[in-house]
Amino acid sequence: MKTWLSPFVASFLILLNAWSEAKAQVSEALQSPENFWAALKGVDWECSFNSYQRLRFGPEKIELLGQDGKITGGLINISLLEPGAIRVDYNNGGVVIFWFGDDLKSFVVANMKDISEFDIPGASAPVTLPTSGVEISFKDNPFWKKARLQPSAMEVLDDSGSAYATNQGFAFSPRALGVKLPEKGVGAAFLSRQRAGGWYLTGLHLGSGVRTQGVGLFRPFLRSKMRDFAMRSAHFNRHLLLSGQEQMASAQEQYALYNAISFYGENSEPTIYAMSEMGKLRGYALSYERAADWQQQAYTAAKAHLSGDTAKLFEIGTDYAESQSDRGDFAGAKATLAEVQPYLPASNNPRDVYPYYRALGAAEFGLRNYAQAAQLFSDNQKRAQEASMEGSEIEAILDAAACYMALNQQLEAAARVSFAISRQDEMKKQFPKYTFDTYKLSMACSIMQKWPEATRFSEDGQRRNWVSYMEYARLFSLLCQGKKEEAKKLAQEINQRFKGGVDEIQIRRDIDAMVVSITKAVHDQTPQAVAELEQAWARQVESLRKRPLQNYIFARIMVASIAELKK
C-alpha cells in the first residue's frame, strides 16, 4: 500500500513554466523552419514506438533519451517536409515522418518503406479532411493515380473517378489519416499546411507522441497479456487522453487493435485483452463511455472465442460490469455480474473474488439498495483482511461507511469509520516506513466530526509544483472545523503552486474538476467566490451521480464545506 504502488495515488500535475512558454510559441511556430525548431527547443516527448520511446527534436539531430533523460542515441539524417513535418531517411531506403499537430502538443509518427507526393485538383489552398472526402492526384506513386481521402477510409479511384478499392482508416487529426492495407500493411496520408496537397506513405508501423511535460514519463500502467510494441501501442491511449488528445487517442486505439490482430490473430486471447486493457485505461482517464464500449467489445469477443475458459470470462465480464457502473448503468452492471456469477472461482480465493463483489456492491449502491451494498462490502472487508489486502480492506470499510451514511444510520457509519481508523493505525505500526494515502479516510473523519483523526490522516508535506489530495483533505478538515483563516492560508499556498497553469490541470478523477473552484472560494472567501463555487458544484453533481459510490464521501464533504463558507 505504498503510495507509489497504489492505484489510488492521489495527485495531479500542475504544468511547469516551460510548458506555458511553449504554448505561447505555437501560434507562430508553423510559419517558418526557424520558428518551428525554436518551439521544439528543450522539449521532451513520449512516443508509442519501442525504438524511440522518448525523444528531443533539433534541426541537426533527433536525440533518443532514456528514462533518466540522458541521451542514448540519435537520428541524424533529418530534414523538413515543411514546418511541422520532420523527415528521417534511413540507409536502407526507409523513411520516418513525425507529423506534429497544429497545437504542437502531439505528433503522429509513420515508419514507412516509401513516400509519394500528391496534389488536390481544384484546390488553391491547404485543406483538411472533410466529411464528404477529398480527391487527390498522385505525382509519383508507382501503383495508383487517384484516390479519395475520408476521415475513416481511403478509396482508390480509376480514371473515371469511381472507387475500385476501399481501405479502412482512422484520422489521427484533420491532416493525418492512418490507413489499413492488405497483408497486415499500413499507410498514412498527411495533408500539407502550406499547399493544396500532401504526402502518402506505405510501410511498417504507425504511432503517436505527446509532450513529456504534459503527462510525465510513459510507463506501463497495467499488467498486460500483450508484449513489446503491441502492448505499448495499445497502452499509449492513456497518455494521449491525459494530454487532451481525444481524436488521436481514438485513432491510436484503432491502430493498436489492428496491430494486435496482426501480431496475435483476430480472435486470439491477447487481441481480446487488448480491447479490455484499452477500456481499463480509458476508465482511468475518466473516459467512461468509451471505456464501457471497449469492455463490451472485449466481453462479446470473449464469449464468442474464449467460451471454454470460464476464468477469463469471469475476469473480462467483471471488468465490463465495472465499466457499466462507471457510466451510470447500474442495472446493466448487475445483469452482467449475474451472467458471470456461475463462473465464480470454486476456490473462493479472496484476491480473485474481491473485485466481483465490490462491482456488485457498487451496482447495488447505484441502485440505492444501500443495505444490500453494505452487507457486500462488509463481507469483502473480511475477505481482504484474510488475504492481507490492506488497501482493499480500508476501501471496503469506507465503502460500507458510505452505505450507512446514505441510510442516515449515523451510529453505524461512525462505527465503520472508527474501525477504519483502528485498522489504518495497525497497518502503520506494522509498516512504519510506508507512506499511506489516507485522504479519503480523513474526509470520512471530517464528516463524522472526528477532528483530531481528520487532521492526523491528512498530514502531508508541501510539494513544489503539484498538489496532493491529502492537502485537500486537510483543507476540507480546516474548513469544516470553522478554521477559516487556517484554511485560507493553506489555499494561498496551494494557489501559488498553480503557476498560472490552472487550465492545464489533469482531470484524473471527478474530484479534480472541483479543486480550482474550491481553492479559489477558500482563498477569497467572498460572496461572489462562494456563489461561483456553488454554480460549479451544481454543474458537477450530475457527473458525480453516475459514480455515486466512489464520490459519495467527497460529495458529503463538499456540501459541508460550501455550507461552512456561506456562514
XYZ file of C-alpha atoms in Angstrom:
567
model
C 0.000 0.000 0.000
C 2.912 2.318 -0.603
C 1.739 5.483 -2.296
C 3.856 4.876 -5.369
C 2.329 1.422 -5.895
C -1.282 2.222 -5.166
C -3.812 2.622 -7.975
C -5.407 5.238 -5.753
C -2.395 7.562 -5.802
C -3.915 10.937 -5.150
C -2.184 13.674 -7.057
C -2.465 15.700 -10.211
C 0.308 17.533 -12.034
C 0.421 21.286 -12.436
C 2.332 22.053 -15.602
C 5.651 23.885 -15.370
C 6.575 27.272 -16.805
C 8.382 25.705 -19.756
C 5.090 24.159 -20.889
C 3.293 27.517 -20.726
C 6.093 29.196 -22.662
C 5.922 26.506 -25.368
C 2.162 27.060 -25.632
C 2.683 30.750 -26.312
C 5.014 29.970 -29.198
C 2.582 27.724 -31.061
C 0.666 30.423 -32.927
C 3.744 31.312 -34.986
C 5.658 28.047 -34.755
C 4.414 26.643 -38.060
C 5.134 29.757 -40.101
C 8.823 29.090 -40.721
C 11.503 26.445 -40.062
C 13.222 28.798 -37.627
C 10.074 29.282 -35.570
C 9.282 25.578 -35.644
C 12.688 24.494 -34.344
C 12.616 27.253 -31.727
C 9.249 25.963 -30.440
C 10.665 22.427 -30.046
C 13.859 23.503 -28.298
C 14.326 21.774 -24.950
C 11.027 19.867 -25.176
C 10.947 16.134 -24.420
C 8.388 13.819 -25.986
C 6.944 10.403 -25.138
C 6.341 8.101 -28.124
C 4.342 4.910 -28.642
C 7.227 3.329 -30.582
C 9.571 0.961 -28.761
C 12.520 2.019 -30.924
C 12.377 5.621 -29.715
C 10.320 5.802 -26.591
C 11.448 9.275 -25.595
C 12.813 11.978 -27.895
C 14.046 15.544 -28.177
C 13.962 17.225 -31.599
C 16.554 19.569 -33.042
C 17.422 20.871 -36.533
C 20.577 18.767 -36.762
C 19.708 15.699 -34.719
C 16.823 13.926 -33.017
C 18.077 12.802 -29.617
C 16.865 9.494 -28.212
C 16.530 9.628 -24.431
C 16.490 7.098 -21.620
C 14.105 7.154 -18.666
C 16.651 9.240 -16.782
C 16.692 11.861 -19.532
C 20.209 11.003 -20.696
C 20.930 10.726 -24.416
C 21.158 7.109 -25.576
C 21.369 7.647 -29.344
C 20.284 9.859 -32.188
C 18.843 10.200 -35.678
C 20.915 12.485 -37.893
C 19.692 12.228 -41.489
C 16.773 14.610 -40.960
C 15.015 17.284 -42.997
C 11.711 19.149 -43.082
C 8.899 18.397 -45.478
C 7.570 21.690 -44.165
C 7.379 23.283 -40.697
C 5.595 20.746 -38.506
C 6.705 17.708 -40.529
C 10.117 16.146 -39.830
C 11.513 13.542 -42.206
C 14.154 10.949 -41.278
C 15.808 8.874 -44.009
C 17.490 5.542 -43.303
C 20.315 3.980 -45.274
C 18.106 1.006 -46.194
C 15.670 3.287 -48.002
C 13.144 3.511 -45.196
C 11.633 6.819 -44.147
C 10.081 8.063 -40.906
C 7.773 11.082 -40.699
C 6.977 12.933 -37.477
C 3.817 14.934 -38.205
C 3.035 17.449 -35.455
C -0.417 18.653 -34.501
C -1.375 22.277 -35.063
C -1.020 22.980 -31.336
C 2.400 21.269 -31.103
C 1.204 19.140 -28.188
C 1.319 15.845 -30.070
C 2.571 14.139 -33.205
C 1.821 11.194 -35.467
C 4.815 9.034 -36.396
C 4.925 6.853 -39.525
C 7.694 4.286 -40.033
C 7.436 3.515 -43.733
C 9.111 1.959 -46.773
C 8.215 4.558 -49.371
C 6.773 8.049 -49.781
C 4.981 9.762 -52.659
C 3.594 13.241 -53.146
C 0.072 14.208 -54.187
C -1.910 17.279 -55.221
C -5.547 18.163 -54.639
C -7.086 19.075 -58.008
C -9.200 22.202 -57.989
C -7.990 23.433 -54.593
C -5.963 26.626 -54.382
C -5.194 26.486 -50.660
C -4.424 23.862 -47.979
C -7.360 21.663 -46.959
C -8.265 19.278 -44.149
C -10.210 16.020 -44.249
C -13.861 16.902 -44.997
C -16.682 14.546 -44.129
C -17.511 14.111 -47.818
C -13.952 13.193 -48.791
C -11.216 14.954 -50.738
C -9.900 13.663 -54.069
C -6.126 13.532 -54.527
C -3.900 13.028 -57.569
C -0.571 11.240 -57.077
C 2.569 12.680 -58.667
C 4.926 9.729 -58.365
C 3.103 6.743 -56.907
C 4.040 3.594 -58.871
C 0.661 1.894 -58.357
C -2.083 4.488 -58.013
C -3.029 7.659 -59.898
C -6.016 8.904 -57.904
C -7.607 8.360 -54.515
C -10.221 9.856 -52.225
C -9.356 10.528 -48.582
C -12.048 10.404 -45.949
C -11.803 10.547 -42.136
C -12.295 6.776 -41.901
C -11.147 5.404 -45.262
C -9.086 5.846 -48.410
C -10.732 4.931 -51.708
C -8.542 4.098 -54.684
C -10.053 5.558 -57.878
C -9.937 4.581 -61.546
C -9.592 7.097 -64.372
C -13.299 7.837 -64.314
C -13.207 8.690 -60.594
C -15.010 5.531 -59.471
C -13.693 3.651 -56.425
C -12.367 0.162 -57.168
C -10.806 -0.492 -53.748
C -11.503 0.862 -50.267
C -9.048 0.685 -47.389
C -10.408 1.421 -43.922
C -8.665 4.156 -41.976
C -8.651 6.336 -38.861
C -7.964 10.041 -38.645
C -5.352 10.995 -36.050
C -6.107 14.642 -36.822
C -7.796 16.684 -39.567
C -4.499 16.478 -41.503
C -3.309 12.946 -40.697
C -5.046 9.750 -41.835
C -3.878 6.234 -40.983
C -4.828 3.510 -43.462
C -5.139 -0.270 -43.105
C -3.613 -2.073 -46.097
C -3.737 -5.718 -47.250
C -1.349 -8.312 -45.809
C -1.034 -6.526 -42.463
C 0.303 -3.392 -44.138
C -0.312 0.180 -43.109
C -0.302 3.548 -44.806
C -0.526 7.213 -43.874
C -1.676 10.342 -45.688
C -0.627 13.780 -44.488
C -2.276 16.964 -45.788
C 0.055 19.931 -46.140
C -0.494 23.143 -44.183
C 1.195 25.203 -46.913
C -0.206 23.927 -50.206
C -3.125 22.034 -51.706
C -1.613 18.592 -51.459
C 0.430 16.358 -49.221
C 2.289 13.049 -48.901
C 1.265 9.396 -48.845
C 3.390 6.637 -47.304
C 3.143 2.860 -47.062
C 5.120 0.504 -44.895
C 5.501 -0.799 -41.386
C 4.067 0.960 -38.347
C 2.139 3.978 -37.098
C 2.230 5.632 -33.722
C 1.863 8.862 -31.796
C 3.600 11.041 -29.250
C 2.910 13.734 -26.645
C 4.968 16.200 -24.657
C 6.556 14.681 -21.573
C 5.965 17.896 -19.615
C 2.230 17.479 -20.070
C 1.797 13.865 -18.970
C 5.027 12.579 -17.412
C 7.088 9.574 -18.464
C 5.244 6.735 -20.140
C 5.306 3.544 -18.108
C 3.002 0.519 -18.404
C 0.044 1.200 -16.131
C -1.437 -2.304 -16.281
C -0.189 -5.841 -16.426
C -0.772 -6.929 -19.987
C -1.433 -10.082 -21.967
C 0.498 -8.446 -24.795
C 4.175 -7.624 -25.049
C 6.627 -5.275 -26.721
C 5.271 -2.909 -29.384
C 1.747 -4.342 -29.363
C 1.438 -3.613 -25.647
C 2.987 -0.142 -25.765
C 0.865 0.804 -28.767
C -2.356 -0.231 -27.017
C -1.485 1.372 -23.681
C -0.431 4.722 -25.118
C -4.068 5.862 -25.272
C -3.908 6.882 -21.607
C -1.093 9.364 -22.243
C -2.958 10.831 -25.190
C -6.138 11.190 -23.146
C -4.301 12.844 -20.253
C -2.936 15.311 -22.802
C -6.450 16.073 -24.028
C -5.911 14.435 -27.434
C -9.221 12.585 -27.790
C -9.200 12.199 -31.577
C -5.612 10.994 -31.622
C -6.307 8.575 -28.750
C -9.236 7.097 -30.661
C -7.134 6.649 -33.814
C -4.254 5.191 -31.794
C -6.645 2.634 -30.295
C -7.957 1.634 -33.704
C -4.430 1.188 -34.988
C -3.402 -0.649 -31.794
C -6.232 -3.155 -32.249
C -5.261 -3.639 -35.911
C -1.668 -4.066 -34.771
C -2.646 -6.640 -32.119
C -4.625 -8.587 -34.721
C -1.552 -8.570 -36.979
C 0.649 -9.807 -34.108
C -1.634 -12.378 -32.492
C -4.631 -13.098 -34.720
C -8.105 -11.600 -34.833
C -9.795 -13.869 -32.266
C -6.787 -14.575 -30.085
C -6.679 -14.107 -26.342
C -4.122 -11.236 -26.469
C -6.251 -9.372 -29.009
C -9.348 -9.713 -26.818
C -7.326 -8.459 -23.863
C -6.120 -5.530 -25.992
C -9.739 -4.327 -26.126
C -10.190 -4.863 -22.382
C -6.930 -3.151 -21.452
C -7.665 -0.128 -23.637
C -11.054 0.073 -21.939
C -9.491 -0.018 -18.480
C -7.064 2.746 -19.395
C -9.957 4.806 -20.762
C -11.622 4.408 -17.386
C -8.508 5.556 -15.527
C -8.523 8.650 -17.753
C -12.223 9.310 -16.927
C -13.355 8.490 -20.475
C -16.143 6.318 -19.097
C -18.394 5.993 -22.143
C -15.625 4.817 -24.447
C -14.231 2.610 -21.664
C -17.507 0.716 -21.481
C -17.630 0.420 -25.280
C -14.200 -1.253 -25.362
C -15.051 -3.501 -22.414
C -18.297 -4.560 -24.071
C -16.399 -5.381 -27.259
C -13.906 -7.449 -25.251
C -16.647 -9.296 -23.351
C -18.587 -10.068 -26.540
C -15.423 -11.412 -28.168
C -14.570 -13.446 -25.065
C -17.994 -15.106 -25.060
C -17.575 -15.967 -28.726
C -13.967 -17.182 -28.684
C -12.993 -17.981 -25.057
C -16.194 -19.722 -24.024
C -14.313 -22.741 -22.678
C -12.194 -20.628 -20.327
C -14.542 -19.637 -17.518
C -11.799 -17.874 -15.553
C -11.192 -15.412 -18.396
C -14.922 -14.959 -18.997
C -15.333 -14.175 -15.301
C -12.468 -11.673 -15.321
C -13.462 -9.839 -18.504
C -17.159 -9.890 -17.593
C -16.430 -8.362 -14.183
C -14.338 -5.644 -15.819
C -17.203 -4.898 -18.201
C -19.661 -4.651 -15.297
C -17.367 -2.174 -13.534
C -17.274 -0.018 -16.649
C -21.076 -0.170 -16.907
C -21.360 1.166 -13.367
C -18.820 3.881 -14.109
C -21.066 5.274 -16.827
C -24.155 5.005 -14.627
C -25.707 1.811 -15.998
C -26.159 0.050 -12.659
C -28.936 -2.293 -13.793
C -26.812 -3.364 -16.747
C -23.819 -3.939 -14.471
C -25.896 -6.086 -12.132
C -27.183 -8.130 -15.085
C -23.666 -8.713 -16.403
C -22.492 -9.808 -12.954
C -25.410 -12.229 -12.723
C -24.347 -13.615 -16.098
C -20.793 -14.358 -14.908
C -21.787 -15.429 -11.376
C -21.724 -19.140 -12.346
C -18.039 -18.676 -13.190
C -17.025 -17.538 -9.692
C -13.797 -19.412 -8.853
C -14.542 -22.551 -6.881
C -11.529 -21.857 -4.676
C -13.222 -18.635 -3.479
C -9.763 -17.062 -3.218
C -10.298 -13.570 -1.757
C -7.982 -11.934 -4.300
C -9.962 -13.474 -7.147
C -13.475 -12.707 -5.930
C -12.998 -9.344 -4.169
C -13.349 -7.311 -7.433
C -16.546 -9.157 -8.335
C -18.269 -8.425 -5.025
C -17.085 -4.800 -4.995
C -18.503 -4.363 -8.500
C -21.774 -5.902 -7.314
C -21.791 -3.630 -4.263
C -21.168 -0.573 -6.449
C -24.100 -1.560 -8.665
C -26.391 -2.033 -5.661
C -25.248 1.326 -4.257
C -26.014 2.972 -7.592
C -29.490 1.424 -7.500
C -29.842 2.808 -3.938
C -30.012 -0.647 -2.413
C -27.762 0.577 0.371
C -28.395 -2.187 2.893
C -27.504 -4.915 0.375
C -24.405 -2.969 -0.664
C -23.325 -2.557 2.969
C -23.504 -6.311 3.522
C -21.470 -6.981 0.364
C -18.779 -4.513 1.443
C -18.658 -5.891 4.995
C -18.142 -9.384 3.620
C -15.460 -8.034 1.296
C -13.646 -6.452 4.235
C -13.340 -9.868 5.825
C -12.021 -11.343 2.563
C -9.452 -8.577 2.246
C -8.322 -8.996 5.839
C -7.977 -12.742 5.362
C -5.779 -12.217 2.278
C -3.698 -9.373 3.849
C -5.028 -6.955 1.210
C -4.588 -3.937 3.467
C -5.519 -1.243 0.993
C -8.591 -3.125 -0.174
C -9.653 -3.701 3.425
C -9.717 0.021 4.224
C -11.516 0.595 0.927
C -14.230 -1.944 1.838
C -14.715 -0.461 5.320
C -15.159 3.047 3.919
C -17.492 1.713 1.222
C -19.675 0.239 3.987
C -19.468 3.534 5.901
C -20.773 5.367 2.807
C -23.743 2.975 2.717
C -24.671 3.718 6.317
C -24.272 7.461 5.706
C -26.676 7.127 2.768
C -29.092 5.204 5.046
C -28.745 8.025 7.612
C -27.603 5.478 10.191
C -25.008 7.721 11.758
C -24.008 5.392 14.611
C -23.273 2.563 12.187
C -21.404 4.931 9.882
C -19.320 6.281 12.763
C -18.539 2.744 13.894
C -17.238 1.863 10.423
C -15.064 4.988 10.320
C -13.678 4.137 13.764
C -12.953 0.624 12.518
C -11.104 2.048 9.513
C -9.059 4.261 11.845
C -8.034 1.319 14.012
C -7.088 -0.832 11.019
C -5.101 2.051 9.489
C -3.229 2.564 12.776
C -2.432 -1.152 12.968
C -1.010 -1.066 9.451
C 1.111 1.950 10.304
C 2.592 0.076 13.249
C 3.230 -2.950 11.065
C 4.812 -0.895 8.263
C 6.206 2.239 9.956
C 8.280 3.317 6.937
C 5.414 3.139 4.440
C 3.641 6.242 3.173
C -0.099 5.655 3.218
C -2.615 7.547 1.121
C -5.349 8.353 3.651
C -7.143 11.361 2.158
C -10.483 9.514 1.884
C -10.252 8.330 5.488
C -9.542 11.925 6.549
C -12.636 13.140 4.691
C -14.750 10.431 6.328
C -13.424 11.534 9.716
C -14.407 15.129 8.952
C -17.939 14.038 8.066
C -18.144 12.238 11.420
C -16.534 15.288 13.115
C -13.579 13.226 14.336
C -11.336 16.290 14.057
C -8.037 15.023 15.551
C -8.140 11.984 13.275
C -9.145 14.083 10.259
C -6.052 16.198 10.832
C -3.782 13.224 11.522
C -4.785 11.406 8.343
C -4.275 14.477 6.156
C -0.722 15.232 7.214
C 1.397 15.722 4.123
C 4.419 17.788 3.192
C 4.129 20.551 0.637
C 5.049 19.943 -2.989
C 6.834 22.470 -5.149
C 4.801 22.166 -8.338
C 1.893 19.832 -7.661
C -0.867 19.360 -5.102
C -1.940 16.152 -3.375
C -5.393 15.027 -2.337
C -4.026 14.805 1.206
C -3.692 18.591 1.205
C -7.260 18.962 0.012
C -8.412 16.631 2.777
C -6.617 18.982 5.194
C -8.297 21.979 3.541
C -11.748 20.403 3.952
C -10.990 19.461 7.556
C -9.936 23.006 8.492
C -12.920 24.487 6.724
C -15.468 22.144 8.326
C -13.999 22.857 11.765
C -14.650 26.553 11.180
C -10.927 27.354 10.996
C -11.401 29.605 8.002
C -8.210 31.614 8.381
C -6.060 28.483 8.540
C -7.918 27.108 5.538
C -7.352 30.386 3.682
C -3.622 30.226 4.381
C -3.433 26.677 3.003
C -5.451 27.724 -0.057
C -2.982 30.542 -0.658
C -0.074 28.112 -0.527
C -1.834 25.746 -2.927
C -2.727 28.574 -5.291
C 0.920 29.621 -5.585
C 1.753 26.187 -6.968
C -0.696 26.514 -9.849
C 1.885 28.815 -11.534
C -0.693 30.214 -13.902
C -1.290 26.784 -15.430
C -4.737 26.156 -13.930
C -6.267 25.389 -17.325
C -3.804 22.549 -17.776
C -4.656 20.624 -14.588
C -5.040 16.979 -15.479
C -8.532 15.748 -14.671
C -7.920 12.215 -13.412
C -10.910 11.869 -11.091
C -14.257 13.527 -10.609
C -12.835 15.371 -7.619
C -10.280 17.124 -9.838
C -12.939 19.128 -11.638
C -13.688 20.953 -8.352
C -10.229 21.686 -6.994
C -9.804 25.050 -8.713
C -13.244 26.273 -7.633
C -12.855 25.186 -4.000
C -9.335 26.627 -3.801
C -10.492 29.989 -5.159
C -13.514 30.106 -2.854
C -11.477 29.316 0.270
C -8.739 31.704 -0.866
C -11.108 34.654 -1.481
C -13.960 33.870 0.945
C -16.174 36.458 -0.739
C -19.881 36.085 -1.576
C -19.047 36.115 -5.282
C -16.414 33.378 -4.965
C -18.766 31.205 -2.899
C -21.571 31.738 -5.430
C -19.241 30.698 -8.257
C -18.295 27.592 -6.250
C -21.979 26.712 -5.819
C -22.540 27.087 -9.561
C -19.533 24.884 -10.360
C -20.758 22.299 -7.870
C -24.245 22.275 -9.399
C -22.699 21.555 -12.795
C -20.598 18.737 -11.354
C -23.303 16.950 -9.380
C -24.849 15.161 -12.360
C -21.492 13.633 -13.269
C -20.939 12.542 -9.662
C -24.292 10.756 -9.633
C -23.093 8.413 -12.372
C -20.393 7.146 -9.989
C -22.077 7.558 -6.595
C -20.028 5.094 -4.557
C -16.596 6.439 -5.437
C -17.782 10.043 -4.991
C -20.167 9.805 -2.027
C -17.754 10.796 0.745
C -16.296 13.581 -1.409
C -19.805 14.863 -2.160
C -20.716 14.934 1.548
C -17.574 16.886 2.430
C -18.183 19.342 -0.430
C -21.727 20.050 0.746
C -20.482 20.610 4.304
C -17.665 22.875 3.091
C -19.971 25.028 0.983
C -22.342 25.378 3.937
C -19.446 26.495 6.160
C -18.264 29.050 3.587
C -21.769 30.529 3.425
C -21.920 31.188 7.171
